[in-house]
């Protein structure tokens, strides 16, 4: 777990272009929303209003449910793959518009600042959760379960949940955070995002 987080953080601090990675995070997040909303029942049973409300928290979706249905021919013509393809194409266009508005250099810096801030905060939270898990893991023995096996399993589940949360928050912030450019354009400030990397994060966990 530490290797994964350190590797991600090192890329950011070295100034790497993480646009492809951000695109994957955004795609994974939107695809997960759609998959969850379309997992049960038929198209006419899906709560597309709730789905679209969730999608709008990530990026400014440009089409309505009615327009989506019209593209598919009817409501019953919708399926998860079609919705996903339409949303991802729309999201790519929205990302291109934001990148054009901010400029390539500012967008790359914004992506790095957002990822570093989210990584540091989520990693700290994860370490606290792992501490709590470690403190209570001995109770598993009372249920005749191997504490070490349970610790590894539950720790992995916590880590997976943290990675999903990182993807979701990064996807939303790169679209929605307020950006100001100072001086000659080399200083990019994102409202609500740490402007400097934490000197103590990621915390070492052993």
PDB file of C-alpha atoms in Angstrom:
ATOM      1  CA  UNK A   1       0.000   0.000   0.000  1.00  0.00           C
ATOM      2  CA  UNK A   2       2.769   2.412   0.929  1.00  0.00           C
ATOM      3  CA  UNK A   3       4.606   1.617  -2.308  1.00  0.00           C
ATOM      4  CA  UNK A   4       1.553   2.531  -4.372  1.00  0.00           C
ATOM      5  CA  UNK A   5       1.006   5.850  -2.589  1.00  0.00           C
ATOM      6  CA  UNK A   6       4.698   6.781  -2.559  1.00  0.00           C
ATOM      7  CA  UNK A   7       4.922   5.999  -6.270  1.00  0.00           C
ATOM      8  CA  UNK A   8       1.942   8.217  -7.089  1.00  0.00           C
ATOM      9  CA  UNK A   9       3.268  11.017  -4.930  1.00  0.00           C
ATOM     10  CA  UNK A  10       6.746  10.843  -6.434  1.00  0.00           C
ATOM     11  CA  UNK A  11       5.344  11.328  -9.932  1.00  0.00           C
ATOM     12  CA  UNK A  12       3.561  14.486  -8.816  1.00  0.00           C
ATOM     13  CA  UNK A  13       6.566  15.954  -7.005  1.00  0.00           C
ATOM     14  CA  UNK A  14       8.792  15.282 -10.010  1.00  0.00           C
ATOM     15  CA  UNK A  15       6.414  17.296 -12.182  1.00  0.00           C
ATOM     16  CA  UNK A  16       5.256  14.388 -14.331  1.00  0.00           C
ATOM     17  CA  UNK A  17       2.382  14.841 -16.783  1.00  0.00           C
ATOM     18  CA  UNK A  18      -0.416  12.949 -15.046  1.00  0.00           C
ATOM     19  CA  UNK A  19      -3.178  13.868 -17.507  1.00  0.00           C
ATOM     20  CA  UNK A  20      -3.567  10.238 -18.720  1.00  0.00           C
ATOM     21  CA  UNK A  21      -3.854   9.043 -15.128  1.00  0.00           C
ATOM     22  CA  UNK A  22      -6.404  11.728 -14.297  1.00  0.00           C
ATOM     23  CA  UNK A  23      -8.419  10.669 -17.345  1.00  0.00           C
ATOM     24  CA  UNK A  24      -8.458   7.090 -16.038  1.00  0.00           C
ATOM     25  CA  UNK A  25      -9.549   8.253 -12.570  1.00  0.00           C
ATOM     26  CA  UNK A  26     -12.398  10.301 -14.063  1.00  0.00           C
ATOM     27  CA  UNK A  27     -13.455   7.447 -16.348  1.00  0.00           C
ATOM     28  CA  UNK A  28     -13.379   4.908 -13.509  1.00  0.00           C
ATOM     29  CA  UNK A  29     -15.479   7.163 -11.288  1.00  0.00           C
ATOM     30  CA  UNK A  30     -18.153   7.893 -13.884  1.00  0.00           C
ATOM     31  CA  UNK A  31     -18.271   4.262 -14.998  1.00  0.00           C
ATOM     32  CA  UNK A  32     -18.747   3.139 -11.382  1.00  0.00           C
ATOM     33  CA  UNK A  33     -21.652   5.582 -10.933  1.00  0.00           C
ATOM     34  CA  UNK A  34     -23.350   4.270 -14.064  1.00  0.00           C
ATOM     35  CA  UNK A  35     -22.698   0.628 -13.199  1.00  0.00           C
ATOM     36  CA  UNK A  36     -24.253   1.069  -9.764  1.00  0.00           C
ATOM     37  CA  UNK A  37     -27.300   2.846 -11.177  1.00  0.00           C
ATOM     38  CA  UNK A  38     -27.952   0.241 -13.870  1.00  0.00           C
ATOM     39  CA  UNK A  39     -27.068  -2.935 -11.984  1.00  0.00           C
ATOM     40  CA  UNK A  40     -30.624  -4.037 -11.245  1.00  0.00           C
ATOM     41  CA  UNK A  41     -33.793  -4.252 -13.277  1.00  0.00           C
ATOM     42  CA  UNK A  42     -34.495  -2.924 -16.747  1.00  0.00           C
ATOM     43  CA  UNK A  43     -33.884   0.518 -18.245  1.00  0.00           C
ATOM     44  CA  UNK A  44     -37.381   1.719 -17.375  1.00  0.00           C
ATOM     45  CA  UNK A  45     -36.687   0.877 -13.715  1.00  0.00           C
ATOM     46  CA  UNK A  46     -33.417   2.786 -13.426  1.00  0.00           C
ATOM     47  CA  UNK A  47     -33.350   6.005 -11.401  1.00  0.00           C
ATOM     48  CA  UNK A  48     -31.681   8.186 -14.007  1.00  0.00           C
ATOM     49  CA  UNK A  49     -32.561  11.379 -12.140  1.00  0.00           C
ATOM     50  CA  UNK A  50     -30.397  10.302  -9.217  1.00  0.00           C
ATOM     51  CA  UNK A  51     -27.669   9.136 -11.592  1.00  0.00           C
ATOM     52  CA  UNK A  52     -27.581  12.462 -13.415  1.00  0.00           C
ATOM     53  CA  UNK A  53     -27.522  14.346 -10.115  1.00  0.00           C
ATOM     54  CA  UNK A  54     -24.459  12.310  -9.119  1.00  0.00           C
ATOM     55  CA  UNK A  55     -22.775  12.827 -12.493  1.00  0.00           C
ATOM     56  CA  UNK A  56     -23.259  16.598 -12.193  1.00  0.00           C
ATOM     57  CA  UNK A  57     -21.223  16.599  -8.973  1.00  0.00           C
ATOM     58  CA  UNK A  58     -18.271  15.380 -11.040  1.00  0.00           C
ATOM     59  CA  UNK A  59     -18.520  17.375 -14.258  1.00  0.00           C
ATOM     60  CA  UNK A  60     -21.001  19.675 -16.076  1.00  0.00           C
ATOM     61  CA  UNK A  61     -22.905  17.098 -18.101  1.00  0.00           C
ATOM     62  CA  UNK A  62     -24.246  18.783 -21.230  1.00  0.00           C
ATOM     63  CA  UNK A  63     -27.253  16.631 -22.137  1.00  0.00           C
ATOM     64  CA  UNK A  64     -30.508  15.708 -20.438  1.00  0.00           C
ATOM     65  CA  UNK A  65     -32.104  12.354 -19.736  1.00  0.00           C
ATOM     66  CA  UNK A  66     -34.610  13.046 -22.492  1.00  0.00           C
ATOM     67  CA  UNK A  67     -31.831  13.713 -24.984  1.00  0.00           C
ATOM     68  CA  UNK A  68     -30.073  10.520 -23.916  1.00  0.00           C
ATOM     69  CA  UNK A  69     -33.247   8.525 -24.457  1.00  0.00           C
ATOM     70  CA  UNK A  70     -33.738  10.138 -27.870  1.00  0.00           C
ATOM     71  CA  UNK A  71     -30.233   9.089 -28.908  1.00  0.00           C
ATOM     72  CA  UNK A  72     -31.034   5.512 -27.949  1.00  0.00           C
ATOM     73  CA  UNK A  73     -34.377   5.599 -29.745  1.00  0.00           C
ATOM     74  CA  UNK A  74     -36.370   5.107 -26.547  1.00  0.00           C
ATOM     75  CA  UNK A  75     -35.997   4.537 -22.823  1.00  0.00           C
ATOM     76  CA  UNK A  76     -35.978   0.783 -23.282  1.00  0.00           C
ATOM     77  CA  UNK A  77     -33.172   1.154 -25.812  1.00  0.00           C
ATOM     78  CA  UNK A  78     -30.789   2.272 -23.091  1.00  0.00           C
ATOM     79  CA  UNK A  79     -28.179  -0.021 -21.618  1.00  0.00           C
ATOM     80  CA  UNK A  80     -25.175   0.513 -19.357  1.00  0.00           C
ATOM     81  CA  UNK A  81     -22.633   0.437 -22.180  1.00  0.00           C
ATOM     82  CA  UNK A  82     -24.534   3.036 -24.214  1.00  0.00           C
ATOM     83  CA  UNK A  83     -24.920   5.385 -21.247  1.00  0.00           C
ATOM     84  CA  UNK A  84     -21.257   4.983 -20.321  1.00  0.00           C
ATOM     85  CA  UNK A  85     -20.088   5.724 -23.857  1.00  0.00           C
ATOM     86  CA  UNK A  86     -22.268   8.839 -24.072  1.00  0.00           C
ATOM     87  CA  UNK A  87     -21.168  10.143 -20.667  1.00  0.00           C
ATOM     88  CA  UNK A  88     -17.460   9.522 -21.213  1.00  0.00           C
ATOM     89  CA  UNK A  89     -17.526  11.223 -24.610  1.00  0.00           C
ATOM     90  CA  UNK A  90     -19.337  14.190 -23.082  1.00  0.00           C
ATOM     91  CA  UNK A  91     -16.898  14.315 -20.175  1.00  0.00           C
ATOM     92  CA  UNK A  92     -13.892  14.312 -22.500  1.00  0.00           C
ATOM     93  CA  UNK A  93     -15.358  17.301 -24.309  1.00  0.00           C
ATOM     94  CA  UNK A  94     -15.945  19.114 -20.999  1.00  0.00           C
ATOM     95  CA  UNK A  95     -12.370  18.390 -19.933  1.00  0.00           C
ATOM     96  CA  UNK A  96     -11.048  19.744 -23.215  1.00  0.00           C
ATOM     97  CA  UNK A  97     -13.072  22.920 -22.702  1.00  0.00           C
ATOM     98  CA  UNK A  98     -11.710  23.432 -19.192  1.00  0.00           C
ATOM     99  CA  UNK A  99      -8.190  22.780 -20.425  1.00  0.00           C
ATOM    100  CA  UNK A 100      -8.646  25.315 -23.224  1.00  0.00           C
ATOM    101  CA  UNK A 101     -10.016  27.888 -20.785  1.00  0.00           C
ATOM    102  CA  UNK A 102      -7.157  27.462 -18.296  1.00  0.00           C
ATOM    103  CA  UNK A 103      -4.344  26.628 -20.705  1.00  0.00           C
ATOM    104  CA  UNK A 104      -2.320  23.421 -20.905  1.00  0.00           C
ATOM    105  CA  UNK A 105       0.342  24.482 -18.401  1.00  0.00           C
ATOM    106  CA  UNK A 106      -2.158  25.625 -15.774  1.00  0.00           C
ATOM    107  CA  UNK A 107      -4.277  22.490 -16.233  1.00  0.00           C
ATOM    108  CA  UNK A 108      -1.263  20.213 -15.710  1.00  0.00           C
ATOM    109  CA  UNK A 109      -0.304  22.108 -12.552  1.00  0.00           C
ATOM    110  CA  UNK A 110      -3.892  21.973 -11.307  1.00  0.00           C
ATOM    111  CA  UNK A 111      -3.977  18.196 -11.817  1.00  0.00           C
ATOM    112  CA  UNK A 112      -0.761  17.764  -9.822  1.00  0.00           C
ATOM    113  CA  UNK A 113      -1.886  20.038  -6.983  1.00  0.00           C
ATOM    114  CA  UNK A 114      -5.237  18.316  -6.679  1.00  0.00           C
ATOM    115  CA  UNK A 115      -3.795  14.803  -6.737  1.00  0.00           C
ATOM    116  CA  UNK A 116      -1.096  15.618  -4.187  1.00  0.00           C
ATOM    117  CA  UNK A 117      -3.568  17.251  -1.803  1.00  0.00           C
ATOM    118  CA  UNK A 118      -6.077  14.400  -2.057  1.00  0.00           C
ATOM    119  CA  UNK A 119      -3.391  11.714  -1.767  1.00  0.00           C
ATOM    120  CA  UNK A 120      -1.896  13.223   1.388  1.00  0.00           C
ATOM    121  CA  UNK A 121      -5.244  13.684   3.132  1.00  0.00           C
ATOM    122  CA  UNK A 122      -6.714  10.310   2.212  1.00  0.00           C
ATOM    123  CA  UNK A 123      -3.478   8.500   3.121  1.00  0.00           C
ATOM    124  CA  UNK A 124      -3.493  10.058   6.591  1.00  0.00           C
ATOM    125  CA  UNK A 125      -7.106   9.039   7.079  1.00  0.00           C
ATOM    126  CA  UNK A 126      -6.266   5.521   5.923  1.00  0.00           C
ATOM    127  CA  UNK A 127      -3.406   5.226   8.410  1.00  0.00           C
ATOM    128  CA  UNK A 128      -5.703   6.211  11.265  1.00  0.00           C
ATOM    129  CA  UNK A 129      -8.212   3.587  10.129  1.00  0.00           C
ATOM    130  CA  UNK A 130      -5.453   0.977   9.976  1.00  0.00           C
ATOM    131  CA  UNK A 131      -4.452   1.876  13.539  1.00  0.00           C
ATOM    132  CA  UNK A 132      -8.035   1.345  14.708  1.00  0.00           C
ATOM    133  CA  UNK A 133      -8.154  -1.937  12.833  1.00  0.00           C
ATOM    134  CA  UNK A 134      -4.902  -3.097  14.408  1.00  0.00           C
ATOM    135  CA  UNK A 135      -6.133  -2.235  17.902  1.00  0.00           C
ATOM    136  CA  UNK A 136      -9.293  -4.299  17.534  1.00  0.00           C
ATOM    137  CA  UNK A 137      -8.101  -7.132  15.334  1.00  0.00           C
ATOM    138  CA  UNK A 138      -7.442  -9.435  18.300  1.00  0.00           C
ATOM    139  CA  UNK A 139     -11.193  -9.712  18.793  1.00  0.00           C
ATOM    140  CA  UNK A 140     -11.372 -11.771  15.597  1.00  0.00           C
ATOM    141  CA  UNK A 141      -9.713 -14.637  17.471  1.00  0.00           C
ATOM    142  CA  UNK A 142     -12.762 -14.794  19.728  1.00  0.00           C
ATOM    143  CA  UNK A 143     -14.793 -15.607  16.605  1.00  0.00           C
ATOM    144  CA  UNK A 144     -12.284 -18.348  15.732  1.00  0.00           C
ATOM    145  CA  UNK A 145     -10.827 -16.384  12.847  1.00  0.00           C
ATOM    146  CA  UNK A 146      -7.127 -15.840  12.197  1.00  0.00           C
ATOM    147  CA  UNK A 147      -6.382 -12.237  13.237  1.00  0.00           C
ATOM    148  CA  UNK A 148      -3.521 -11.912  10.722  1.00  0.00           C
ATOM    149  CA  UNK A 149      -5.647 -13.117   7.801  1.00  0.00           C
ATOM    150  CA  UNK A 150      -8.502 -10.858   8.859  1.00  0.00           C
ATOM    151  CA  UNK A 151      -6.137  -7.888   9.254  1.00  0.00           C
ATOM    152  CA  UNK A 152      -4.783  -8.387   5.739  1.00  0.00           C
ATOM    153  CA  UNK A 153      -8.244  -8.829   4.241  1.00  0.00           C
ATOM    154  CA  UNK A 154      -9.843  -5.875   5.983  1.00  0.00           C
ATOM    155  CA  UNK A 155      -6.769  -3.720   5.393  1.00  0.00           C
ATOM    156  CA  UNK A 156      -6.984  -4.432   1.677  1.00  0.00           C
ATOM    157  CA  UNK A 157     -10.676  -3.522   1.656  1.00  0.00           C
ATOM    158  CA  UNK A 158      -9.908  -0.235   3.411  1.00  0.00           C
ATOM    159  CA  UNK A 159      -7.138   0.507   0.918  1.00  0.00           C
ATOM    160  CA  UNK A 160      -9.384  -0.247  -2.055  1.00  0.00           C
ATOM    161  CA  UNK A 161     -12.063   2.040  -0.638  1.00  0.00           C
ATOM    162  CA  UNK A 162      -9.445   4.774  -0.148  1.00  0.00           C
ATOM    163  CA  UNK A 163      -8.273   4.495  -3.768  1.00  0.00           C
ATOM    164  CA  UNK A 164     -11.871   4.755  -5.010  1.00  0.00           C
ATOM    165  CA  UNK A 165     -12.364   7.827  -2.825  1.00  0.00           C
ATOM    166  CA  UNK A 166      -9.175   9.395  -4.210  1.00  0.00           C
ATOM    167  CA  UNK A 167     -10.369   8.857  -7.770  1.00  0.00           C
ATOM    168  CA  UNK A 168     -13.803  10.298  -7.033  1.00  0.00           C
ATOM    169  CA  UNK A 169     -12.576  13.395  -5.230  1.00  0.00           C
ATOM    170  CA  UNK A 170      -9.863  14.121  -7.794  1.00  0.00           C
ATOM    171  CA  UNK A 171     -12.361  13.737 -10.645  1.00  0.00           C
ATOM    172  CA  UNK A 172     -14.683  16.284  -9.056  1.00  0.00           C
ATOM    173  CA  UNK A 173     -12.010  18.785  -8.034  1.00  0.00           C
ATOM    174  CA  UNK A 174     -10.262  19.081 -11.402  1.00  0.00           C
ATOM    175  CA  UNK A 175     -13.590  20.185 -12.880  1.00  0.00           C
ATOM    176  CA  UNK A 176     -14.989  22.245 -10.041  1.00  0.00           C
ATOM    177  CA  UNK A 177     -12.183  23.805  -8.009  1.00  0.00           C
ATOM    178  CA  UNK A 178     -11.749  27.554  -8.397  1.00  0.00           C
ATOM    179  CA  UNK A 179      -8.423  28.434 -10.007  1.00  0.00           C
ATOM    180  CA  UNK A 180      -6.507  31.707  -9.866  1.00  0.00           C
ATOM    181  CA  UNK A 181      -3.279  32.460 -11.713  1.00  0.00           C
ATOM    182  CA  UNK A 182      -0.769  34.808 -10.107  1.00  0.00           C
ATOM    183  CA  UNK A 183       2.239  36.741 -11.346  1.00  0.00           C
ATOM    184  CA  UNK A 184       3.525  35.714 -14.761  1.00  0.00           C
ATOM    185  CA  UNK A 185       1.226  32.713 -14.863  1.00  0.00           C
ATOM    186  CA  UNK A 186       3.660  30.325 -13.225  1.00  0.00           C
ATOM    187  CA  UNK A 187       1.853  30.418  -9.854  1.00  0.00           C
ATOM    188  CA  UNK A 188      -1.389  28.476  -9.861  1.00  0.00           C
ATOM    189  CA  UNK A 189      -3.638  28.655  -6.817  1.00  0.00           C
ATOM    190  CA  UNK A 190      -6.579  26.287  -6.394  1.00  0.00           C
ATOM    191  CA  UNK A 191      -9.100  27.380  -3.773  1.00  0.00           C
ATOM    192  CA  UNK A 192      -9.378  24.846  -0.984  1.00  0.00           C
ATOM    193  CA  UNK A 193      -6.334  22.892  -2.187  1.00  0.00           C
ATOM    194  CA  UNK A 194      -3.013  22.930  -0.359  1.00  0.00           C
ATOM    195  CA  UNK A 195      -0.552  24.987  -2.381  1.00  0.00           C
ATOM    196  CA  UNK A 196       2.463  23.187  -0.942  1.00  0.00           C
ATOM    197  CA  UNK A 197       3.056  19.482  -0.400  1.00  0.00           C
ATOM    198  CA  UNK A 198       2.851  18.321   3.171  1.00  0.00           C
ATOM    199  CA  UNK A 199       6.252  17.822   4.750  1.00  0.00           C
ATOM    200  CA  UNK A 200       4.957  14.970   6.894  1.00  0.00           C
ATOM    201  CA  UNK A 201       2.875  13.093   4.371  1.00  0.00           C
ATOM    202  CA  UNK A 202       2.670  10.413   3.377  1.00  0.00           C
ATOM    203  CA  UNK A 203       3.245   9.225   6.902  1.00  0.00           C
ATOM    204  CA  UNK A 204       5.321   6.095   7.210  1.00  0.00           C
ATOM    205  CA  UNK A 205       3.386   3.106   8.400  1.00  0.00           C
ATOM    206  CA  UNK A 206       5.032  -0.076   9.602  1.00  0.00           C
TER     207      UNK A 206
END
